[in-house]
XYZ file of C-alpha atoms in Angstrom:
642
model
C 138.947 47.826 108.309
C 138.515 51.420 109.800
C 136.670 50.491 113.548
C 135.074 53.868 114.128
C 134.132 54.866 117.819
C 130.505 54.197 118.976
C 127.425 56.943 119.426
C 125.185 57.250 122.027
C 121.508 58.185 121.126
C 121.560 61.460 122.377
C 124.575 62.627 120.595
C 122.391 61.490 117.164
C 119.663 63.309 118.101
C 121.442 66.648 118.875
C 123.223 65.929 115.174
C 120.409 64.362 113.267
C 117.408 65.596 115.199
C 114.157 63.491 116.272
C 114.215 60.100 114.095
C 111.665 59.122 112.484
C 108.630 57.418 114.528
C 109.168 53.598 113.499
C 113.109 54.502 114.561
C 112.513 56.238 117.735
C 109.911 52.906 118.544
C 112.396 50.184 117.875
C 115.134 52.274 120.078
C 112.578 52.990 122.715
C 111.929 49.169 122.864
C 115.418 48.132 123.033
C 115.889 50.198 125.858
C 113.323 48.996 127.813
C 114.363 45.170 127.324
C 117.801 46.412 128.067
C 116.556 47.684 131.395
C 113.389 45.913 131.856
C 111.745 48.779 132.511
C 107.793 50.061 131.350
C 108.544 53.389 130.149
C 111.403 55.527 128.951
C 111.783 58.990 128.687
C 111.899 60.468 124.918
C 114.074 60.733 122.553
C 115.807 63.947 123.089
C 119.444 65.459 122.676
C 119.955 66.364 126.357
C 118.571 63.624 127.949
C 120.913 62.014 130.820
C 118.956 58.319 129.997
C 119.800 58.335 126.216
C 123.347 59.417 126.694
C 124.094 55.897 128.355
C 122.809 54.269 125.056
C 124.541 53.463 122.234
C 123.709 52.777 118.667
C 125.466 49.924 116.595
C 126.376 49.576 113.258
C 123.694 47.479 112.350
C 120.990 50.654 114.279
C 120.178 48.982 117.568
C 120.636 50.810 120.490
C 122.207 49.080 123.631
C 122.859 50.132 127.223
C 126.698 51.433 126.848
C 127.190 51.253 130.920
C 129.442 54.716 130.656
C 128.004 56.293 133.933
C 129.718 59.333 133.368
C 126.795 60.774 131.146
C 129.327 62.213 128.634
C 128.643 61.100 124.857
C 131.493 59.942 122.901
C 130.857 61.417 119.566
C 131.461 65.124 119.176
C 128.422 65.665 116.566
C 127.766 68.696 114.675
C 126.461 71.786 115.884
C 126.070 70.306 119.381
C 128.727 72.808 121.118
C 127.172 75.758 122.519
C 130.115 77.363 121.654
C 130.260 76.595 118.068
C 129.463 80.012 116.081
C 127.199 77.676 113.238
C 125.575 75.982 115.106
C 122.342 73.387 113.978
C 119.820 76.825 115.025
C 121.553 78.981 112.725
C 121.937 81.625 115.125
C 123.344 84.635 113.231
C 124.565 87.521 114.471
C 122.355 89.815 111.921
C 121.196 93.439 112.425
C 118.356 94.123 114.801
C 115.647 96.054 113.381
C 116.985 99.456 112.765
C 113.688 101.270 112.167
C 112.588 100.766 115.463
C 115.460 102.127 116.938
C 114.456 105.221 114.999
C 111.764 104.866 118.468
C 114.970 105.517 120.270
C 116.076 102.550 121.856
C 119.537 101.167 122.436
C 120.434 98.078 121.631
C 122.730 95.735 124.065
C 125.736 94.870 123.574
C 126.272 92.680 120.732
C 128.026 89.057 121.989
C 130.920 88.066 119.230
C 130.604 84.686 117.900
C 133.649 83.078 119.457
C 136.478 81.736 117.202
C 136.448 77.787 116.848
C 137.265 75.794 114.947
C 135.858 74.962 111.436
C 132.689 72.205 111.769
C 133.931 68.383 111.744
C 132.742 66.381 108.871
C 129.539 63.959 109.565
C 130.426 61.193 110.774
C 127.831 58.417 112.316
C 130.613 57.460 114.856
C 130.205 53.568 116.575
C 131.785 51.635 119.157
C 134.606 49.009 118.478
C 133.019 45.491 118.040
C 134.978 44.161 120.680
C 135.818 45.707 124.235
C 139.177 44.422 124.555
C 139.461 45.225 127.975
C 136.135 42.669 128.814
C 137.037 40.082 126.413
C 139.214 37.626 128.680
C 136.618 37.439 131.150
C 133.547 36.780 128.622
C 132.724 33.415 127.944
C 131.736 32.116 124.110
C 128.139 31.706 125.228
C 127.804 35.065 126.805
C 128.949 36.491 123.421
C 126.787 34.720 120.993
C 123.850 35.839 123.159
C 125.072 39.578 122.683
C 125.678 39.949 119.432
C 122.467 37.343 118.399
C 119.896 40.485 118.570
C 122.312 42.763 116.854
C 122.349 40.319 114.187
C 118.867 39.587 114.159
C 118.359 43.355 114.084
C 120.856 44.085 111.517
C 119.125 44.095 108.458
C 115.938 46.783 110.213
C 118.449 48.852 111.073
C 119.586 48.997 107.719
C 116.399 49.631 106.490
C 116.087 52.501 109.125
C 118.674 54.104 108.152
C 118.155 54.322 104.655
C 114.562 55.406 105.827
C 116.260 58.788 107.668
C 118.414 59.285 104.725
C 115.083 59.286 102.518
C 113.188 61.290 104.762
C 115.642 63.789 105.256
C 115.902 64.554 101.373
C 112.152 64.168 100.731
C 110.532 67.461 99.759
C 107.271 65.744 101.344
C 108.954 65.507 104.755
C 107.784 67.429 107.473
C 109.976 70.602 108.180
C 108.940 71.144 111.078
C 109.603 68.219 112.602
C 113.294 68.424 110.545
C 114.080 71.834 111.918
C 113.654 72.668 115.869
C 114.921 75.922 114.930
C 112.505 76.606 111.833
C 111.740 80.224 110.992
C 108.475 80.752 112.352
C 105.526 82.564 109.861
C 105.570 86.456 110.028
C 101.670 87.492 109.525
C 101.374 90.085 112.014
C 101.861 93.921 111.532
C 105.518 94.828 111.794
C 107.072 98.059 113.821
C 109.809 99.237 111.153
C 111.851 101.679 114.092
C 112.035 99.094 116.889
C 114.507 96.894 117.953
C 113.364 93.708 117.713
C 115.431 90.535 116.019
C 115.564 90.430 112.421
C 114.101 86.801 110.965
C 114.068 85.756 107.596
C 110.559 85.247 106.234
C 110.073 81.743 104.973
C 108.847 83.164 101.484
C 112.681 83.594 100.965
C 113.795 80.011 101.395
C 111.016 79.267 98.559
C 113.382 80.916 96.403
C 116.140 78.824 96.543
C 117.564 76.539 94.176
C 115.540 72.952 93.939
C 118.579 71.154 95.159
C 117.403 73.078 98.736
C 113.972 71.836 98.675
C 113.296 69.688 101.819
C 116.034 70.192 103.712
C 115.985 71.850 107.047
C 115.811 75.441 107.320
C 118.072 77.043 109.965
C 116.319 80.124 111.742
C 118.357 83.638 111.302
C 118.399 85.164 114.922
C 120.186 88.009 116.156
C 122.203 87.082 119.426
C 121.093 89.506 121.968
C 117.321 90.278 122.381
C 116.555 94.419 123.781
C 113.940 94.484 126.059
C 110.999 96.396 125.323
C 110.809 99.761 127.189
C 107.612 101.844 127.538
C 107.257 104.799 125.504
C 104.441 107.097 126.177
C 105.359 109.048 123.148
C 105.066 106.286 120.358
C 101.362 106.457 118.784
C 99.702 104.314 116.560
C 100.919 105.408 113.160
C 100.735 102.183 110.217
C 100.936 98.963 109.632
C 102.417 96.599 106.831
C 101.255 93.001 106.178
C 103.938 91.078 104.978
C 101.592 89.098 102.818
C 99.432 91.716 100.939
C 102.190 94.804 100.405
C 99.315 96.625 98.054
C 97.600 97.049 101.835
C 100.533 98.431 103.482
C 98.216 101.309 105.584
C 94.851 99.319 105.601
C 95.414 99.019 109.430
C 97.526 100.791 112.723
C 100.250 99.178 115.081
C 101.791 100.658 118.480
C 105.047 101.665 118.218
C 105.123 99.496 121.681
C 104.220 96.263 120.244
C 106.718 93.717 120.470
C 106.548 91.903 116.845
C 109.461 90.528 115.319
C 110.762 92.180 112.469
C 111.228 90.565 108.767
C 113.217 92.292 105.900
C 110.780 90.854 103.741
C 107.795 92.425 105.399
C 109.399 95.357 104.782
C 110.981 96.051 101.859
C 108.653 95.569 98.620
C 109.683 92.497 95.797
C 111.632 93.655 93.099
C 109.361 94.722 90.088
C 106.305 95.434 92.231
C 104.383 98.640 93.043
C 102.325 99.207 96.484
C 99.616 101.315 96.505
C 101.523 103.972 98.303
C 104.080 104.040 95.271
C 101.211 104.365 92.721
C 101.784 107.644 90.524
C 97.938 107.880 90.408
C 97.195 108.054 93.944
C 96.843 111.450 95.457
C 100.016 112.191 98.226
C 96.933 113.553 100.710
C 95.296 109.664 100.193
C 98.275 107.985 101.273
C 99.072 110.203 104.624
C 95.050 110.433 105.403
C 95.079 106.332 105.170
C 97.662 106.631 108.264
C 97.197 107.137 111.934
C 99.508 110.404 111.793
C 96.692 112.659 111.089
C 94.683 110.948 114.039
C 96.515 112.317 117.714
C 93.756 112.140 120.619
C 95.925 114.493 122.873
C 95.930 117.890 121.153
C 93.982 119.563 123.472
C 96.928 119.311 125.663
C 99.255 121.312 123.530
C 98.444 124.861 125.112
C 98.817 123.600 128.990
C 102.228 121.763 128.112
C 103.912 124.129 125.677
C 107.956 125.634 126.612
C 107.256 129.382 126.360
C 109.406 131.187 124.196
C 111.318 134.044 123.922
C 109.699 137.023 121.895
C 111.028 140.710 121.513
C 108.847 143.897 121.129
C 109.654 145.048 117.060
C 108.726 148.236 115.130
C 106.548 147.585 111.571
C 108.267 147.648 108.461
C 105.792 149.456 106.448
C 106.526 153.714 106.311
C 104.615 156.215 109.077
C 103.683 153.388 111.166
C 104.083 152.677 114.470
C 102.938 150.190 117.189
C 102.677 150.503 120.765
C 101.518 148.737 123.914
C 98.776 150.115 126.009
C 98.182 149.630 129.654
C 96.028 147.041 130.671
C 92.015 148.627 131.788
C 91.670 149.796 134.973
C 89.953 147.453 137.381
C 87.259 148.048 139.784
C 89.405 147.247 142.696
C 92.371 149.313 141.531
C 92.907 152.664 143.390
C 94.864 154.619 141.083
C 94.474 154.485 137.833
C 97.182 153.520 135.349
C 99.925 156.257 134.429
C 99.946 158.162 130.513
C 101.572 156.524 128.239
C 103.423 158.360 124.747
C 101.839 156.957 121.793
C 103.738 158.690 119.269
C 105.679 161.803 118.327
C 104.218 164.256 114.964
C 106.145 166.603 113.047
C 103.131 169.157 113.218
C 99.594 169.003 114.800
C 97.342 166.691 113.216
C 94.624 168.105 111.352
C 92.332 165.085 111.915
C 92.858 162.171 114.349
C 90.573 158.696 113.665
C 90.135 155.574 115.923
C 89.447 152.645 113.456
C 89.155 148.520 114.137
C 89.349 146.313 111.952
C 85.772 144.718 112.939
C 82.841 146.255 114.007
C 83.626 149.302 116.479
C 82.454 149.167 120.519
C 84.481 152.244 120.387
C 84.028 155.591 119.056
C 86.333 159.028 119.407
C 84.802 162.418 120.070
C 87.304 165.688 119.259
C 87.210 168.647 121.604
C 90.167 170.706 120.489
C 93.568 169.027 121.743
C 91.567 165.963 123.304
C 89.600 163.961 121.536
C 87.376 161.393 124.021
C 87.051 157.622 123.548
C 83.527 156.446 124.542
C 82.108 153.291 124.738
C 78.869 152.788 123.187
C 76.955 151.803 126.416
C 78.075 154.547 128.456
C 78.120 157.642 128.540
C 81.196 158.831 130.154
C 84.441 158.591 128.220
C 86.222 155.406 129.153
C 90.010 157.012 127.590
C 91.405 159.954 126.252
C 94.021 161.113 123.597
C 96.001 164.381 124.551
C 98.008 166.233 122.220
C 101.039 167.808 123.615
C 102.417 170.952 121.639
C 106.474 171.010 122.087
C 107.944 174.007 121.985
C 110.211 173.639 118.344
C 107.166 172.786 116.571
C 106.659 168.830 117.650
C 103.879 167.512 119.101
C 103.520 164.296 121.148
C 100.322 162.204 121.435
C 99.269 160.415 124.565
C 97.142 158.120 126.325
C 95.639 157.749 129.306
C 92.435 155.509 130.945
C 89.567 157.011 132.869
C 87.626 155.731 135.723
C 84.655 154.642 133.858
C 87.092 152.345 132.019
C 86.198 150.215 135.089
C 82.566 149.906 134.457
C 82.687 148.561 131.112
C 84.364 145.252 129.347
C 84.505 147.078 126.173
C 87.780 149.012 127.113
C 89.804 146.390 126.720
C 88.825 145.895 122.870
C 90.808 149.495 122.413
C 93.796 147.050 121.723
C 92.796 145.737 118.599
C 92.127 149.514 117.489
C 94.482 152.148 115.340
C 94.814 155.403 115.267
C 95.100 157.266 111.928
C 95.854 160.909 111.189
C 94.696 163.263 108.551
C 98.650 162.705 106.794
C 98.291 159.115 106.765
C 100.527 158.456 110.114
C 99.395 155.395 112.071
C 99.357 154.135 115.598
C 98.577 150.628 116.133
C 97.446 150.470 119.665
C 99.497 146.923 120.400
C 102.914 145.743 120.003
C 104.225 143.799 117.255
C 106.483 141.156 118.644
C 109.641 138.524 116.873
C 110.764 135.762 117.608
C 113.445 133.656 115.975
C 112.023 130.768 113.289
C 111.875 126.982 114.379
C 115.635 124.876 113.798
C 114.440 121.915 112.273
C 116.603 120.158 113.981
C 114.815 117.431 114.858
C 116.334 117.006 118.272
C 112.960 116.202 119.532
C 110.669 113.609 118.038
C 107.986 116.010 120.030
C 108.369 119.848 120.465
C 105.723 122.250 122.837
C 106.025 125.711 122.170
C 104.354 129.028 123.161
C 105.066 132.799 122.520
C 103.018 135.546 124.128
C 101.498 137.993 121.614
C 100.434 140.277 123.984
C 96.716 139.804 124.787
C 93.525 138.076 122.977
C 92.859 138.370 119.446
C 90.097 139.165 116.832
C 89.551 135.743 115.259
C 87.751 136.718 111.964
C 90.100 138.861 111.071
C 93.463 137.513 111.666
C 95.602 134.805 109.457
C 98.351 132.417 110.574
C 101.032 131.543 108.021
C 103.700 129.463 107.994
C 106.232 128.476 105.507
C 109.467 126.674 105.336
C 112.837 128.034 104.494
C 114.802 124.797 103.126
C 118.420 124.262 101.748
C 118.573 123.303 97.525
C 118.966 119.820 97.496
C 115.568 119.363 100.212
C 112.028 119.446 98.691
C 108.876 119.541 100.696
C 105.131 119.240 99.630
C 102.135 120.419 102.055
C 100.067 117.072 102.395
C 97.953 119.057 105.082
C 98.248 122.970 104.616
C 97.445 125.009 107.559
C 94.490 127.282 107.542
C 95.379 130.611 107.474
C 91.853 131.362 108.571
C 91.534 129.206 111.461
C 94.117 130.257 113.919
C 92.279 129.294 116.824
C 92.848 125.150 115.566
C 94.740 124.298 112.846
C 96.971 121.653 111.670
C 99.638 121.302 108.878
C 101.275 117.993 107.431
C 104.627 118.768 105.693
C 106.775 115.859 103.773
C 110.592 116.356 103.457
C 112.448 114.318 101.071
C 115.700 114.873 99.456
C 115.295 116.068 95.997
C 117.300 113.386 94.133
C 115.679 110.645 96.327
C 115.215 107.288 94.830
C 114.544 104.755 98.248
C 111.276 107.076 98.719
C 112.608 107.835 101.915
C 110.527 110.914 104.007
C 109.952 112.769 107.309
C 106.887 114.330 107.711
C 105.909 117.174 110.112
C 103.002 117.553 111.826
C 102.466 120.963 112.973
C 99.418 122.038 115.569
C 98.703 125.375 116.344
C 96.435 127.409 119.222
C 95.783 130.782 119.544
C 94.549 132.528 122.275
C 96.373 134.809 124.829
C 98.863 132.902 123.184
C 100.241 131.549 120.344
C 101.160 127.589 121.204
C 102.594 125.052 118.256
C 103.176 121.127 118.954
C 105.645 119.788 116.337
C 106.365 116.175 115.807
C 108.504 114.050 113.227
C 107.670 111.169 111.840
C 109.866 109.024 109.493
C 109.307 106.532 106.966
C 111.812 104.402 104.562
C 109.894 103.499 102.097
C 106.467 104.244 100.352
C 105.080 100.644 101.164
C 106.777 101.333 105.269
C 104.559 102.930 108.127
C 105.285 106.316 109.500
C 106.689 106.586 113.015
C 107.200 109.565 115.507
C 111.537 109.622 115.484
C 114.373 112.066 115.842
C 117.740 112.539 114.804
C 119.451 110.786 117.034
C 117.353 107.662 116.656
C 117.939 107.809 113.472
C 121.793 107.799 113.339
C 121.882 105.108 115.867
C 119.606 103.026 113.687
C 122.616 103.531 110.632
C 125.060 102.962 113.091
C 123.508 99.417 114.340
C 122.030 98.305 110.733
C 125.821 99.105 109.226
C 127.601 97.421 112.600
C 125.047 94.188 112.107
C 125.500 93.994 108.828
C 129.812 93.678 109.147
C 128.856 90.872 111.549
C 126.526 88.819 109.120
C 129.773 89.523 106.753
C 132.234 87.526 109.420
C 129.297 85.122 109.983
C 129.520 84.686 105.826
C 132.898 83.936 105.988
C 132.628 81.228 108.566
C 129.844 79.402 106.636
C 131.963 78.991 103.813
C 134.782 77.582 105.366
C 132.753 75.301 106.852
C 131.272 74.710 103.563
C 134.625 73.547 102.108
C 135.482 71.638 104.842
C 131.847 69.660 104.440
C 132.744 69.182 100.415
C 136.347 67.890 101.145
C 134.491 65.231 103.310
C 132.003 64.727 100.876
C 129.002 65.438 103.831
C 126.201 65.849 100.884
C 123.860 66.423 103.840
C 126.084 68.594 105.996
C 127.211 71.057 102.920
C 123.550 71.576 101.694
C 122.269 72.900 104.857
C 125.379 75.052 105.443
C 124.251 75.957 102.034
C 120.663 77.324 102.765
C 121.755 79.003 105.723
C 124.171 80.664 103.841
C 121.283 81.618 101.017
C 119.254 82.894 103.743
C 121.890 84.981 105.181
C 122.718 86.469 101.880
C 119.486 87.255 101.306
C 118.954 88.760 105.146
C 122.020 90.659 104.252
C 120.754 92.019 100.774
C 117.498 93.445 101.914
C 119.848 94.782 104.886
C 121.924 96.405 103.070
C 119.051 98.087 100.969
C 117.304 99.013 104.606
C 120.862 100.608 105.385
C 120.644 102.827 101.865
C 117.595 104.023 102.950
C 118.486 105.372 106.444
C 121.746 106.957 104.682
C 119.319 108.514 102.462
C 117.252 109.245 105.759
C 120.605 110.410 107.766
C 121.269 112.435 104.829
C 118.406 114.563 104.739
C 118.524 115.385 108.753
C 121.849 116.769 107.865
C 120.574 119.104 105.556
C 117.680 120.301 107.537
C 120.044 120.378 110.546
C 122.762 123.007 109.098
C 120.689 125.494 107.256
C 115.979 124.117 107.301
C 113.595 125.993 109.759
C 110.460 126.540 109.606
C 108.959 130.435 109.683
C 105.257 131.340 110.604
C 103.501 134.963 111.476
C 100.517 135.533 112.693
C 98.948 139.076 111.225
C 95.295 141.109 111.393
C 94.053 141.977 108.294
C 92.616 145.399 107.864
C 89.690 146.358 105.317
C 91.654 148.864 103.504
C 94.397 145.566 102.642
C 96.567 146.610 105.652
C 98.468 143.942 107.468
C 98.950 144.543 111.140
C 101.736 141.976 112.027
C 101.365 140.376 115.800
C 103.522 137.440 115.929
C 106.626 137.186 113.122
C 108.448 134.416 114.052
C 111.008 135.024 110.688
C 114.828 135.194 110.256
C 116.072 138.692 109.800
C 116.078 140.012 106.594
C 119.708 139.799 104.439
């Protein structure tokens, strides 16, 4: 007969877990008359009290006397060390889409190489101490082994009793599994890096020959700590458990949820709302929080200024020019003539025309003709013509005192000049400036160009438009008024034009004009229809694909150990042992699979950055229209023509 080595209580626990409630009684009484002691501590796998007990054959416990505190039995799972262990912890992918949020994971800790897992073995002592036996009389050991007899035919019963209740579908799983997935209700942050954990809808889908046994809980094995980010605003939400209300409500990009694939990526065969041909693209972005940012009003104070250079009109015979700024009434000299333009002869007629109503009039008187200002009298400018001596003749400017005395000098600026030949002098400069990279280097960009003074707002447009390579479509949920460029806003979505994953970035694009011309510009990114928007960048987004595709190799090693120890637990015929191995390994299959599909879609994602990076910007001018259908460009932020 085989003698196998003997158990001590906490070594069953840490392989078995708690035993049922009738068990754990009967032990804790056994102890106590062992000890004669009132109470005992409970039942648990690193307890220093139950590691002097032992269990028998027959399932009484007994006070072993080993004072070292070391159990005998190596039991399953137990070693820290050992890379399956009874938790399941599995070194899967962190969620990727929050790193799109830009944070950096730590360093991933490798599972370390042991050996395969032992086979289940309830391991007992040897009936007989040899070592004692000489010095034990016959009456001594009747009196020992007369409870383990007596008790022999309970503990049978209790065993058979765990083996029931361990492959009972009625059982309690939670008080099978310590490390039992816990239930994912609460909105999930797709682009931060939290631990991915299999939702427990998955392990309903297993095979029947699963049902009731212990679920092991898929963890990553590092946790990143949650950093503030004063950029991340509320932008979506997803409920795991309703996927046709996938923007009913908001999240922070700061919350600290943990992430589940299932949450995230819609069942096979199913259709969110957000997918549903009927529903209007400007429905699904307005049902978001990425049309809702309370800090606009900040985009003029915080803006970058940019670089713009003075540029002559396209259109024939005209010409623009910069005046000097009004005289003040502090200012003792007045400001020096400026050369509006060179004619080829004398014009015949000379006419000051706005494109609103007119403060300003112009009065001839031979070579001069006078600018006044309807409440004064006095002339507030003049225009000289200066006869050159080949023919040409030069036209200039130059303020007056009384330009002091009135505010309506410094609307001259938004005026023209026209001759009787159709020449025309636009009394401002028309400025360029190169278009916007979309580059996406910056989940948030402030920008500002000067456009040389203040500007009529009735009659002046903003326009912007987006110069994209082939294979990148976009779609104006939000167009930009053109006739609003005081406030205005513009939602663009950019998507690949093959795309299948519904993978996006939108652009939200706010724009102020006043001295000034200031744009905010911020990305958002999303990986699915049924997946909330979140403010990203490019370089969160390639570290998310790096992670998700580094994660995923691990959860392929991690694979590869299970089933080893999967044949190792069917060449010991452990029934038990082999079909948890085997649900962990369903679960990390399936962890894997809706990984793997999460990984497409930021390659689809990664993809389309590429593009925009190498050859997508974004072009916008900002123009006066005239009454006669002339367009007086200010602001042309465009790439040079070809």
């Amino acid at each position: 007969m085989v003698v196998r080595e003997r158990e001590t209580v906490a070594s069953l626990v840490a392989r078995l877990g708690e035993p049922p409630p009738d068990i754990a009684a009967r032990w804790s009484s056994d102890a106590r008359r062992c000890l004669s002691i009132e109470d005992v501590p409970p039942l648990e796998a690193n307890s220093r009290f139950w590691q002097l007990f032992e269990v028998s054959e027959e399932g009484s416990v007994f006070f072993s006397g080993d004072l070292s505190g070391a159990p005998t039995g190596a039991s399953i799972g137990a070693s820290t060390g050992d890379p399956i262990s009874r938790t399941g912890l599995t070194p899967l992918p962190p969620d990727p889409a929050e790193l799109l949020d830009g944070k950096t994971p730590a360093p991933l800790s490798t599972p370390p190489a042991t050996s395969p897992l032992p086979p289940l073995e309830l391991q007992t002592h040897a009936s007989e101490d040899k070592s004692d036996a000489p010095k034990r009389s016959a009456s001594k050991r009747r009196s020992r082994l007369l409870p383990i007899a007596v008790g022999g035919a309970v503990a049978v019963i209790a065993l058979i009793s765990i083996v029931v209740a361990l492959r009972s579908p009625d059982s309690s799983e939670e008080s099978m599994q310590p490390g039992a997935v816990a239930d994912s209700t609460q909105s999930r942050d797709p682009f931060s890096p939290q631990p991915w954990r299999e939702s427990p809808s998955s392990v309903s889908s297993k095979d029947e020959k699963h049902r009731g046994m212990p679920t092991p809980e898929l963890e990553t094995l590092f946790d990143v700590p949650r950093e503030t980010d004063d950029n991340a605003v509320a932008v979506g939400s997803v409920d795991p458990g309703d996927e046709e209300a996938t923007f009913a409500e908001g999240i922070s990009a700061s919350g600290t949820s943990d992430f589940s694939l299932s949450a995230y990526l819609p069942a096979e065969g199913t259709r969110s709302e957000g997918e549903s041909r009927d529903g209007s693209l400007s429905d699904r972005i307005a049902a978001i929080d990425i049309t809702q940012v309370e800090d606009e009003d900040n985009t003029i104070a915080e803006a970058v200024p940019q670089s713009t250079e003075p540029s002559e009109p396209l259109q024939p015979q005209t010409t623009a020019v910069s005046l000097p700024s009004p005289p003040g009434s502090q200012d003792a000299e007045l400001p020096p003539a400026v050369s509006l333009t060179s004619l080829a002869r004398p014009p015949e007629q000379l006419q000051l025309q706005f494109p609103a109503k007119a403060p300003l009039r112009l009065q001839a008187d031979g070579d001069r003709w006078w600018v006044n200002a309807a409440e004064l009298e006095a002339a507030v400018a003049v225009v000289e013509l200066h006869r050159g001596t080949e023919g040409e003749s030069t036209l200039q400017f130059r303020w007056l005192p009384a330009a002091a005395e009135t505010s309506q000098a410094g609307s001259l600026m938004h005026a023209r000049l026209r001759t009787g030949d159709g020449e025309i002098v636009y009394l401002r400069r028309q400025y360029h400036a190169d278009p916007i990279a979309a580059e996406l280097l910056q989940r948030d960009q402030k920008l500002k160009w000067s456009i040389g003074g203040s500007i009529l707002y009735p009659v002046t447009r903003v326009r912007v438009q987006w110069q994209l390579p082939d294979d990148v479509a976009v779609e104006w949920v939000e167009s930009p008024s053109e006739s609003s460029p005081a406030r205005t806003r513009g939602i663009a979505l950019l998507t690949l034009q093959d795309a299948a994953d519904g993978s996006a970035l939108a652009v939200r694009i706010d724009i102020q004009t006043s001295a000034s011309l200031s744009m905010r510009l911020r990305y958002g990114a999303r990986l699915g229809p049924a997946m909330p928007w979140q403010w990203t960048d490019a370089p969160s987004i390639r570290s998310a694909l790096d992670t998700t595709t580094r994660q995923l190799q691990l959860a392929d090693n991690q694979l590869l150990q299970i089933e080893a120890a999967i044949s190792r637990a069917k060449k010991f015929r452990e029934r038990r042992q082999e079909a948890v191995l085997e649900i962990q390994r369903d679960n990390i299959e399936e962890a894997a699979r809706r990984g793997t599909a999460l990984a497409k879609r930021l390659a689809e994602l990664d993809q389309l950055v590429s593009l925009l990076a190498v050859d997508g910007r974004m072009e916008f001018t900002l123009d006066v229209q005239w009454p006669d259908g002339g367009v007086q460009t200010l602001l042309a932020a465009q790439s040079p023509p070809e």
